[in-house]
């Protein structure tokens, strides 16, 4: 895991603490972290994403995406695999957000 991701996660936790916003944090294997707000109504994954650059080469960048918990649970109950959820239901379950928007998304209504 990239040291920069760990620093960013630590920074988000410190900022949330300053706002009295209680976040849960779960490590996802070697891929990143999942944040949840206190009520577990908003979830964000943060980690390294492989994005195609201008030369059509994969480049690892720090990214974040929201997870629609109710749609994720539905897809899981329907038997969708993780890959199917990502490939087929990306815009419904997972939505990219800027890493600078993570704290606002989890701690405030934006």
mmCIF file of C-alpha atoms in Angstrom:
data_model
loop_
_atom_site.group_PDB
_atom_site.id
_atom_site.type_symbol
_atom_site.label_atom_id
_atom_site.label_comp_id
_atom_site.label_asym_id
_atom_site.label_seq_id
_atom_site.Cartn_x
_atom_site.Cartn_y
_atom_site.Cartn_z
ATOM 1 C CA UNK A 1 0.000 0.000 0.000
ATOM 2 C CA UNK A 2 1.294 3.385 -0.952
ATOM 3 C CA UNK A 3 2.517 5.486 1.971
ATOM 4 C CA UNK A 4 0.695 8.501 0.536
ATOM 5 C CA UNK A 5 -2.646 6.676 0.850
ATOM 6 C CA UNK A 6 -1.915 5.915 4.503
ATOM 7 C CA UNK A 7 -1.078 9.564 5.161
ATOM 8 C CA UNK A 8 -4.249 10.719 3.427
ATOM 9 C CA UNK A 9 -6.367 8.273 5.460
ATOM 10 C CA UNK A 10 -4.747 9.490 8.670
ATOM 11 C CA UNK A 11 -5.411 13.094 7.657
ATOM 12 C CA UNK A 12 -9.099 12.368 6.958
ATOM 13 C CA UNK A 13 -9.471 10.716 10.374
ATOM 14 C CA UNK A 14 -7.837 13.683 12.139
ATOM 15 C CA UNK A 15 -10.027 16.195 10.300
ATOM 16 C CA UNK A 16 -13.151 14.144 11.072
ATOM 17 C CA UNK A 17 -12.173 14.066 14.739
ATOM 18 C CA UNK A 18 -11.835 17.864 14.731
ATOM 19 C CA UNK A 19 -15.408 18.045 13.372
ATOM 20 C CA UNK A 20 -16.756 15.543 15.942
ATOM 21 C CA UNK A 21 -17.569 13.252 13.041
ATOM 22 C CA UNK A 22 -17.138 9.615 14.040
ATOM 23 C CA UNK A 23 -15.924 7.479 11.166
ATOM 24 C CA UNK A 24 -15.324 3.765 11.009
ATOM 25 C CA UNK A 25 -12.355 2.513 9.034
ATOM 26 C CA UNK A 26 -11.717 -0.901 7.539
ATOM 27 C CA UNK A 27 -8.643 -2.040 5.645
ATOM 28 C CA UNK A 28 -9.456 -3.842 2.399
ATOM 29 C CA UNK A 29 -6.658 -6.329 1.844
ATOM 30 C CA UNK A 30 -3.834 -4.521 0.073
ATOM 31 C CA UNK A 31 -6.138 -2.361 -2.017
ATOM 32 C CA UNK A 32 -7.203 0.466 0.252
ATOM 33 C CA UNK A 33 -9.591 1.482 2.996
ATOM 34 C CA UNK A 34 -13.327 1.805 3.485
ATOM 35 C CA UNK A 35 -14.721 4.665 5.558
ATOM 36 C CA UNK A 36 -18.233 4.708 6.962
ATOM 37 C CA UNK A 37 -20.068 7.433 8.799
ATOM 38 C CA UNK A 38 -21.515 6.862 12.263
ATOM 39 C CA UNK A 39 -24.938 5.797 11.001
ATOM 40 C CA UNK A 40 -23.407 3.599 8.264
ATOM 41 C CA UNK A 41 -25.517 5.463 5.712
ATOM 42 C CA UNK A 42 -22.559 6.779 3.737
ATOM 43 C CA UNK A 43 -19.579 4.708 2.695
ATOM 44 C CA UNK A 44 -16.463 5.701 0.740
ATOM 45 C CA UNK A 45 -13.580 3.569 -0.484
ATOM 46 C CA UNK A 46 -10.137 5.160 -0.806
ATOM 47 C CA UNK A 47 -7.032 3.664 -2.361
ATOM 48 C CA UNK A 48 -4.879 3.334 -5.429
ATOM 49 C CA UNK A 49 -6.816 3.178 -8.685
ATOM 50 C CA UNK A 50 -5.339 2.166 -12.021
ATOM 51 C CA UNK A 51 -6.335 4.837 -14.529
ATOM 52 C CA UNK A 52 -5.332 5.060 -18.186
ATOM 53 C CA UNK A 53 -3.125 8.093 -18.777
ATOM 54 C CA UNK A 54 -2.799 10.114 -21.989
ATOM 55 C CA UNK A 55 -0.469 7.480 -23.453
ATOM 56 C CA UNK A 56 -3.060 4.735 -22.748
ATOM 57 C CA UNK A 57 -0.838 3.260 -20.061
ATOM 58 C CA UNK A 58 -2.153 2.287 -16.644
ATOM 59 C CA UNK A 59 -1.093 4.686 -13.934
ATOM 60 C CA UNK A 60 -1.763 4.274 -10.210
ATOM 61 C CA UNK A 61 -3.430 7.325 -8.675
ATOM 62 C CA UNK A 62 -5.067 7.893 -5.307
ATOM 63 C CA UNK A 63 -8.796 7.890 -5.789
ATOM 64 C CA UNK A 64 -12.064 7.618 -3.926
ATOM 65 C CA UNK A 65 -15.541 6.436 -4.721
ATOM 66 C CA UNK A 66 -18.832 6.337 -2.896
ATOM 67 C CA UNK A 67 -20.649 3.052 -2.362
ATOM 68 C CA UNK A 68 -24.456 2.963 -2.356
ATOM 69 C CA UNK A 69 -24.928 0.517 0.521
ATOM 70 C CA UNK A 70 -28.516 -0.451 -0.248
ATOM 71 C CA UNK A 71 -27.761 -1.145 -3.928
ATOM 72 C CA UNK A 72 -24.611 -3.053 -2.974
ATOM 73 C CA UNK A 73 -26.634 -5.274 -0.613
ATOM 74 C CA UNK A 74 -29.256 -5.828 -3.314
ATOM 75 C CA UNK A 75 -26.656 -6.823 -5.915
ATOM 76 C CA UNK A 76 -24.937 -9.123 -3.424
ATOM 77 C CA UNK A 77 -28.255 -10.806 -2.547
ATOM 78 C CA UNK A 78 -28.999 -11.230 -6.261
ATOM 79 C CA UNK A 79 -25.714 -13.103 -6.670
ATOM 80 C CA UNK A 80 -23.649 -10.494 -8.503
ATOM 81 C CA UNK A 81 -19.913 -11.031 -8.083
ATOM 82 C CA UNK A 82 -17.669 -8.138 -7.052
ATOM 83 C CA UNK A 83 -16.359 -7.906 -10.624
ATOM 84 C CA UNK A 84 -19.896 -7.849 -12.050
ATOM 85 C CA UNK A 85 -20.861 -5.077 -9.649
ATOM 86 C CA UNK A 86 -17.865 -3.028 -10.749
ATOM 87 C CA UNK A 87 -18.242 -3.728 -14.474
ATOM 88 C CA UNK A 88 -22.029 -3.791 -14.884
ATOM 89 C CA UNK A 89 -23.372 -1.620 -12.055
ATOM 90 C CA UNK A 90 -20.533 0.880 -11.618
ATOM 91 C CA UNK A 91 -22.611 4.037 -11.964
ATOM 92 C CA UNK A 92 -25.387 2.704 -9.741
ATOM 93 C CA UNK A 93 -23.320 1.330 -6.853
ATOM 94 C CA UNK A 94 -19.905 2.988 -7.175
ATOM 95 C CA UNK A 95 -19.336 6.645 -8.081
ATOM 96 C CA UNK A 96 -15.977 8.393 -8.265
ATOM 97 C CA UNK A 97 -15.501 11.472 -6.098
ATOM 98 C CA UNK A 98 -12.481 13.649 -5.492
ATOM 99 C CA UNK A 99 -10.369 12.698 -2.502
ATOM 100 C CA UNK A 100 -10.895 16.257 -1.292
ATOM 101 C CA UNK A 101 -14.662 15.546 -1.131
ATOM 102 C CA UNK A 102 -14.463 12.453 1.110
ATOM 103 C CA UNK A 103 -14.744 14.279 4.424
ATOM 104 C CA UNK A 104 -17.666 16.446 3.278
ATOM 105 C CA UNK A 105 -19.496 13.434 1.862
ATOM 106 C CA UNK A 106 -19.137 11.427 5.065
ATOM 107 C CA UNK A 107 -19.614 14.179 7.635
ATOM 108 C CA UNK A 108 -21.950 16.644 5.912
ATOM 109 C CA UNK A 109 -24.760 16.526 3.437
ATOM 110 C CA UNK A 110 -23.402 17.572 0.064
#
